[in-house]
DNA sequence: AATGGAAGCAACCGCGGATCT
DNA sequence: CAGATCCGCGGTTGCTTCCAT
């Protein structure tokens, strides 16, 4: 205690606790544009009052587009149990073999269900033999959500079906709306974040760029892109790189925050509004961002939820 | 219908290892 | 080579929701 390295930041004047939709938007938009080569500098450059660690955590555990949400499938649970038996609490290593799952998520699931499940299994290994199946012999464990029908091949875009199909399980992993208060606020954003960003190869490329992707996870990451949604992503890395530099503290954030303020009457927008950037600048950036995110064109959800007068808010910035 | 406990999950903290200067 | 810095990991905490009474 007290030793080791100093905290990554002084944490003075920085936000803590739950992330706001605005912060999420900022983070996603920034990473979309610039990647996350330097977590420490990222929050400052992105205009976020967070420490780099917090940004990284938020991105990895929640905002990352390739995240797979919803309940763990039986196969995934089996994998976790099996890997935990051999690796122990090496959550990151376990996560590396479960594409779209985060170490934090796996850790939580282990601590909440799988630990019990595994211990139950250990306690009655003999009776398991009667079940015939070495794998899923834990049938008496109450795991209603894990119908064997939910094959591991379904790389569900989490909330792609947030409205519906994922709720077939109706269980605790309602990951889309992790915060109830965020439901109405974030929904338009959140839906698009997960639905539309997932296939975005810009980010996938960043994520898969590491050599350790020799792990089976990597191919599944890319395969998670449906062919239809993948198409518009291809070849956009260069496009991304060629985008002009933007003063993130002015342009983007003022636009985003302005739209949030208009939509929600939020007067607490911390961002600086740059009057020198005219409407042309806004439109240029919004269109550009939208194109880059593969969101060109209004979405039905956003249209349905946004006041026509404010439509630009989520149509344009619906990340 | 109200209340208390349990469970689930997101986020924080501190440390170790890797990388940079 | 040594010190400084950063990233990532694992453990833990606290808030929210769900469920039983």
Coordinates of C-alpha atoms (C1' of nucleotides) in Angstrom, one line a residue:
Chain A
X1 CA 0.0 0.0 0.0
X2 CA 1.1 3.4 -0.7
X3 CA 3.9 2.0 -2.7
X4 CA 4.0 1.0 -6.3
X5 CA 3.4 3.5 -9.0
X6 CA 1.4 6.6 -8.5
X7 CA -2.1 6.8 -9.7
X8 CA -2.4 7.4 -13.4
X9 CA -3.7 10.8 -12.7
X10 CA -4.3 13.0 -9.8
X11 CA -8.0 12.4 -10.2
X12 CA -8.6 15.9 -9.1
X13 CA -11.4 17.5 -10.8
X14 CA -12.1 14.4 -12.8
X15 CA -15.4 12.7 -13.1
X16 CA -15.9 9.4 -11.5
X17 CA -18.7 6.9 -11.3
X18 CA -21.1 6.1 -14.0
X19 CA -20.5 7.4 -17.5
X20 CA -22.9 9.8 -19.0
X21 CA -24.1 9.4 -22.6
X22 CA -22.2 12.5 -23.5
X23 CA -19.0 11.0 -22.3
X24 CA -19.7 7.8 -24.1
X25 CA -20.3 9.7 -27.3
X26 CA -17.2 11.6 -26.9
X27 CA -15.1 8.6 -26.2
X28 CA -16.5 6.6 -29.1
X29 CA -16.2 9.4 -31.5
X30 CA -12.7 10.2 -30.5
X31 CA -11.6 6.6 -30.8
X32 CA -13.3 6.2 -34.0
X33 CA -11.3 9.1 -35.3
X34 CA -8.0 8.7 -33.7
X35 CA -7.8 5.3 -32.1
X36 CA -6.5 4.8 -28.7
X37 CA -2.8 4.7 -28.9
X38 CA -2.3 6.6 -25.8
X39 CA -4.9 6.2 -23.1
X40 CA -3.3 8.6 -20.8
X41 CA -3.5 11.4 -23.2
X42 CA -6.8 10.4 -24.7
X43 CA -9.2 11.9 -22.2
X44 CA -7.5 15.3 -22.4
X45 CA -7.5 15.2 -26.2
X46 CA -11.0 14.1 -26.2
X47 CA -12.1 16.6 -23.8
X48 CA -13.2 14.1 -21.2
X49 CA -12.9 14.7 -17.5
X50 CA -11.8 11.2 -16.9
X51 CA -8.6 9.5 -16.3
X52 CA -7.1 7.3 -19.0
X53 CA -7.8 4.2 -17.1
X54 CA -11.4 5.0 -16.8
X55 CA -11.6 5.6 -20.5
X56 CA -9.9 2.4 -21.3
X57 CA -12.1 0.5 -19.0
X58 CA -15.2 2.0 -20.4
X59 CA -14.2 1.3 -23.9
X60 CA -13.1 -2.2 -23.4
X61 CA -15.9 -3.3 -21.2
X62 CA -18.8 -1.4 -22.6
X63 CA -18.3 0.7 -25.7
X64 CA -16.1 -1.5 -27.8
X65 CA -18.1 -2.3 -30.9
X66 CA -17.1 -5.9 -31.2
X67 CA -18.5 -6.7 -27.8
X68 CA -20.9 -9.5 -27.7
X69 CA -23.6 -9.0 -25.2
X70 CA -26.4 -11.0 -23.7
X71 CA -26.2 -14.2 -21.8
X72 CA -23.4 -16.5 -22.0
X73 CA -24.2 -19.5 -24.1
X74 CA -23.8 -22.9 -22.7
X75 CA -20.8 -23.3 -24.8
X76 CA -19.3 -20.2 -23.5
X77 CA -19.9 -21.2 -19.9
X78 CA -18.4 -24.5 -20.6
X79 CA -15.4 -22.8 -22.0
X80 CA -15.0 -20.5 -19.1
X81 CA -15.3 -23.3 -16.6
X82 CA -12.8 -25.4 -18.5
X83 CA -10.4 -22.6 -18.9
X84 CA -10.7 -21.5 -15.4
X85 CA -9.9 -25.0 -14.3
X86 CA -6.7 -24.9 -16.2
X87 CA -5.7 -21.2 -16.0
X88 CA -7.2 -20.1 -12.8
X89 CA -8.2 -16.5 -12.4
X90 CA -6.5 -15.4 -15.6
X91 CA -9.5 -13.6 -16.8
X92 CA -7.8 -11.9 -19.6
X93 CA -6.5 -15.1 -21.0
X94 CA -9.9 -16.7 -20.7
X95 CA -11.4 -13.7 -22.4
X96 CA -9.0 -14.0 -25.2
X97 CA -10.6 -17.3 -26.1
X98 CA -14.1 -15.9 -25.9
X99 CA -14.5 -13.4 -28.6
X100 CA -16.5 -10.4 -27.7
X101 CA -16.4 -11.1 -24.0
X102 CA -14.4 -9.0 -21.6
X103 CA -12.3 -10.2 -18.8
X104 CA -14.5 -8.1 -16.5
X105 CA -17.6 -9.7 -17.8
X106 CA -16.2 -13.2 -17.5
X107 CA -15.0 -12.4 -14.0
X108 CA -18.5 -11.2 -13.0
X109 CA -20.2 -14.2 -14.5
X110 CA -17.8 -16.6 -12.9
X111 CA -18.3 -15.0 -9.5
X112 CA -22.1 -14.9 -9.8
X113 CA -23.0 -18.2 -11.5
X114 CA -20.2 -20.3 -12.7
X115 CA -18.3 -20.6 -9.5
X116 CA -21.4 -22.2 -7.9
X117 CA -22.0 -24.2 -10.9
X118 CA -18.5 -25.6 -11.0
X119 CA -18.5 -26.4 -7.4
X120 CA -21.8 -28.2 -7.7
X121 CA -20.3 -30.2 -10.5
X122 CA -17.3 -31.0 -8.4
X123 CA -19.5 -32.2 -5.5
X124 CA -21.3 -34.7 -7.6
X125 CA -19.0 -35.9 -10.3
X126 CA -20.3 -39.4 -10.0
X127 CA -23.8 -38.5 -10.6
X128 CA -22.8 -36.5 -13.6
X129 CA -21.6 -39.7 -15.2
X130 CA -25.2 -40.8 -15.3
X131 CA -26.0 -37.8 -17.4
X132 CA -23.9 -39.2 -20.1
X133 CA -22.7 -35.8 -21.1
X134 CA -19.3 -34.8 -19.8
X135 CA -19.8 -31.3 -20.9
X136 CA -23.2 -30.0 -19.8
X137 CA -24.0 -32.3 -17.1
X138 CA -25.0 -29.6 -14.8
X139 CA -28.5 -29.7 -15.8
X140 CA -29.9 -29.3 -12.4
X141 CA -28.2 -26.0 -11.9
X142 CA -30.8 -23.4 -12.5
X143 CA -29.6 -21.9 -15.7
X144 CA -32.8 -21.0 -17.4
X145 CA -31.3 -18.6 -19.8
X146 CA -28.9 -21.1 -21.3
X147 CA -30.9 -23.1 -23.6
X148 CA -28.8 -25.3 -25.6
X149 CA -30.5 -24.0 -28.6
X150 CA -28.5 -20.8 -28.2
X151 CA -25.6 -21.9 -30.1
X152 CA -22.3 -20.3 -29.8
X153 CA -22.4 -19.5 -33.5
X154 CA -24.7 -16.6 -32.9
X155 CA -22.6 -13.6 -32.7
X156 CA -25.5 -11.6 -31.7
X157 CA -25.1 -8.0 -32.0
X158 CA -26.1 -7.7 -28.5
X159 CA -28.8 -5.2 -28.6
X160 CA -29.1 -5.5 -32.1
X161 CA -32.0 -7.2 -30.8
X162 CA -32.1 -5.2 -27.7
X163 CA -35.7 -4.6 -28.3
X164 CA -36.5 -8.2 -28.7
X165 CA -34.7 -11.4 -29.4
X166 CA -32.1 -11.1 -26.8
X167 CA -34.7 -10.7 -24.3
X168 CA -35.8 -14.2 -24.9
X169 CA -33.7 -15.0 -21.9
X170 CA -35.0 -12.1 -20.0
X171 CA -32.2 -12.5 -17.6
X172 CA -29.8 -10.5 -15.9
X173 CA -27.5 -9.6 -18.7
X174 CA -29.5 -6.9 -20.0
X175 CA -26.3 -5.4 -21.0
X176 CA -27.6 -2.8 -23.3
X177 CA -29.0 -0.6 -20.7
X178 CA -26.7 -1.1 -17.9
X179 CA -28.1 1.9 -16.1
X180 CA -31.7 2.4 -15.9
X181 CA -31.4 6.1 -16.0
X182 CA -29.5 5.7 -19.2
X183 CA -32.3 4.0 -21.0
X184 CA -34.2 6.9 -22.1
X185 CA -31.2 9.1 -22.5
X186 CA -28.9 6.8 -24.2
X187 CA -31.1 4.5 -26.0
X188 CA -30.9 6.2 -29.4
X189 CA -27.2 6.4 -29.1
X190 CA -26.7 3.1 -27.5
X191 CA -28.6 1.3 -30.1
X192 CA -26.6 2.8 -32.8
X193 CA -23.4 2.4 -31.1
X194 CA -23.8 -1.3 -30.8
X195 CA -25.7 -2.0 -33.9
X196 CA -23.8 0.2 -36.3
X197 CA -20.3 0.3 -34.9
X198 CA -19.9 -3.3 -34.5
X199 CA -19.1 -4.1 -38.0
X200 CA -16.9 -1.2 -38.4
X201 CA -13.6 -2.4 -39.5
X202 CA -11.9 0.7 -38.4
X203 CA -12.2 -0.3 -34.9
X204 CA -11.9 -3.9 -35.5
X205 CA -8.7 -3.4 -37.2
X206 CA -7.4 -1.5 -34.3
X207 CA -8.4 -4.2 -32.0
X208 CA -7.3 -7.1 -34.0
X209 CA -4.0 -5.5 -34.9
X210 CA -2.3 -7.3 -32.1
X211 CA -0.3 -10.4 -32.7
X212 CA -1.9 -12.4 -30.0
X213 CA -4.9 -12.7 -32.2
X214 CA -3.5 -16.0 -33.1
X215 CA -6.1 -16.9 -30.5
X216 CA -9.2 -18.2 -32.1
X217 CA -10.9 -15.1 -31.0
X218 CA -9.5 -13.1 -33.8
X219 CA -11.2 -14.9 -36.7
X220 CA -14.4 -14.7 -34.9
X221 CA -14.1 -11.1 -34.5
X222 CA -14.0 -10.5 -38.1
X223 CA -16.5 -13.1 -38.9
X224 CA -18.8 -11.4 -36.6
X225 CA -19.3 -8.9 -39.3
X226 CA -22.2 -10.0 -41.4
X227 CA -21.3 -9.8 -45.0
X228 CA -23.8 -7.1 -45.6
X229 CA -22.7 -4.9 -42.8
X230 CA -19.1 -5.6 -43.4
X231 CA -19.1 -4.4 -46.9
X232 CA -19.3 -0.7 -46.2
X233 CA -16.5 -1.0 -43.6
X234 CA -13.9 -2.4 -45.9
X235 CA -11.2 -0.1 -47.0
X236 CA -12.2 2.6 -44.7
X237 CA -9.1 2.6 -42.6
X238 CA -7.3 4.6 -45.2
X239 CA -10.2 6.9 -45.4
X240 CA -10.1 7.3 -41.7
X241 CA -6.4 8.1 -41.8
X242 CA -6.9 10.7 -44.4
X243 CA -9.4 12.6 -42.5
X244 CA -8.2 16.1 -41.6
X245 CA -7.2 16.8 -38.1
X246 CA -10.0 18.3 -36.1
X247 CA -9.8 20.3 -33.0
X248 CA -11.7 17.9 -30.8
X249 CA -12.2 20.4 -28.2
X250 CA -14.2 22.7 -30.4
X251 CA -15.8 21.2 -33.3
X252 CA -17.0 17.8 -32.5
X253 CA -17.7 18.3 -28.9
X254 CA -19.6 21.5 -29.3
X255 CA -21.8 19.8 -31.8
X256 CA -22.4 16.8 -29.8
X257 CA -23.0 18.7 -26.6
X258 CA -25.2 21.2 -28.3
X259 CA -27.3 18.5 -29.6
X260 CA -27.5 16.9 -26.3
X261 CA -28.4 20.1 -24.7
X262 CA -31.1 20.7 -27.2
X263 CA -32.5 17.3 -26.9
X264 CA -32.5 17.1 -23.2
X265 CA -32.4 20.6 -22.1
X266 CA -29.2 19.9 -20.5
X267 CA -27.6 23.1 -19.5
X268 CA -24.6 21.4 -18.0
X269 CA -22.8 20.9 -21.2
X270 CA -19.2 21.5 -20.3
X271 CA -17.9 21.9 -23.7
X272 CA -16.7 25.0 -25.3
X273 CA -18.8 26.2 -28.1
X274 CA -16.8 27.6 -30.9
X275 CA -18.7 30.3 -32.5
X276 CA -16.2 30.5 -35.3
X277 CA -17.2 27.1 -36.5
X278 CA -20.2 27.8 -38.5
X279 CA -23.0 25.6 -39.6
X280 CA -21.0 24.5 -42.5
X281 CA -18.4 23.1 -40.2
X282 CA -20.9 21.3 -38.2
X283 CA -22.5 19.7 -41.2
X284 CA -19.3 18.8 -42.7
X285 CA -18.2 17.0 -39.6
X286 CA -21.5 15.4 -38.9
X287 CA -21.7 14.0 -42.3
X288 CA -18.2 12.9 -42.2
X289 CA -18.6 11.2 -38.9
X290 CA -21.8 9.6 -40.0
X291 CA -20.3 8.3 -43.1
X292 CA -17.4 7.0 -41.2
X293 CA -19.5 5.2 -38.8
X294 CA -21.6 3.8 -41.5
X295 CA -24.6 5.6 -40.3
X296 CA -25.2 7.7 -43.3
X297 CA -28.9 8.2 -43.5
X298 CA -31.4 8.6 -40.7
X299 CA -32.4 5.6 -38.7
X300 CA -36.0 4.8 -37.9
X301 CA -35.4 4.6 -34.3
X302 CA -33.8 7.9 -34.0
X303 CA -36.5 9.5 -36.1
X304 CA -39.1 8.0 -34.0
X305 CA -37.6 9.2 -30.8
X306 CA -36.4 12.6 -31.8
X307 CA -38.4 15.6 -32.1
X308 CA -38.4 16.6 -35.7
X309 CA -37.0 19.9 -34.8
X310 CA -34.2 18.3 -33.0
X311 CA -33.7 15.5 -35.4
X312 CA -30.3 16.6 -36.3
X313 CA -29.4 15.7 -32.8
X314 CA -29.5 12.0 -33.2
X315 CA -29.8 11.6 -36.8
X316 CA -26.5 13.2 -37.3
X317 CA -24.8 12.3 -34.2
X318 CA -26.4 9.0 -33.7
X319 CA -23.3 7.1 -33.2
Chain B
dA1 C1' -47.9 -2.8 -1.2
dA2 C1' -43.8 -2.4 1.4
dT3 C1' -39.5 -4.0 3.0
dG4 C1' -35.2 -6.4 3.4
dG5 C1' -31.9 -9.4 1.5
dA6 C1' -29.6 -11.4 -2.5
dA7 C1' -27.7 -11.1 -6.9
dG8 C1' -25.8 -8.7 -10.8
dC9 C1' -22.9 -5.6 -12.9
dA10 C1' -20.1 -1.4 -13.8
dA11 C1' -16.5 0.9 -12.2
dC12 C1' -12.4 1.8 -9.2
dC13 C1' -8.0 0.6 -7.0
dG14 C1' -3.5 -1.0 -6.6
dC15 C1' 0.1 -3.7 -8.5
dG16 C1' 3.2 -6.0 -11.9
dG17 C1' 5.1 -6.1 -16.3
dA18 C1' 6.4 -4.0 -20.6
dT19 C1' 8.1 -0.2 -22.9
dC20 C1' 10.3 4.2 -23.4
dT21 C1' 13.8 7.7 -22.5
Chain C
dC1 C1' 21.5 0.2 -17.6
dA2 C1' 18.4 2.6 -14.6
dG3 C1' 14.6 5.2 -13.8
dA4 C1' 10.2 6.8 -15.4
dT5 C1' 6.0 6.1 -17.6
dC6 C1' 2.2 3.6 -19.4
dC7 C1' -0.8 -0.3 -20.0
dG8 C1' -3.2 -4.1 -18.6
dC9 C1' -4.7 -7.3 -15.1
dG10 C1' -7.1 -9.1 -11.0
dG11 C1' -9.4 -8.1 -6.8
dT12 C1' -12.8 -5.4 -4.7
dT13 C1' -16.5 -2.1 -3.9
dG14 C1' -20.7 0.2 -4.3
dC15 C1' -24.9 1.0 -6.7
dT16 C1' -29.0 -0.9 -8.8
dT17 C1' -32.3 -4.3 -9.7
dC18 C1' -34.8 -8.4 -8.6
dC19 C1' -37.1 -11.4 -5.7
dA20 C1' -39.0 -13.4 -1.6
dT21 C1' -41.4 -12.5 2.5

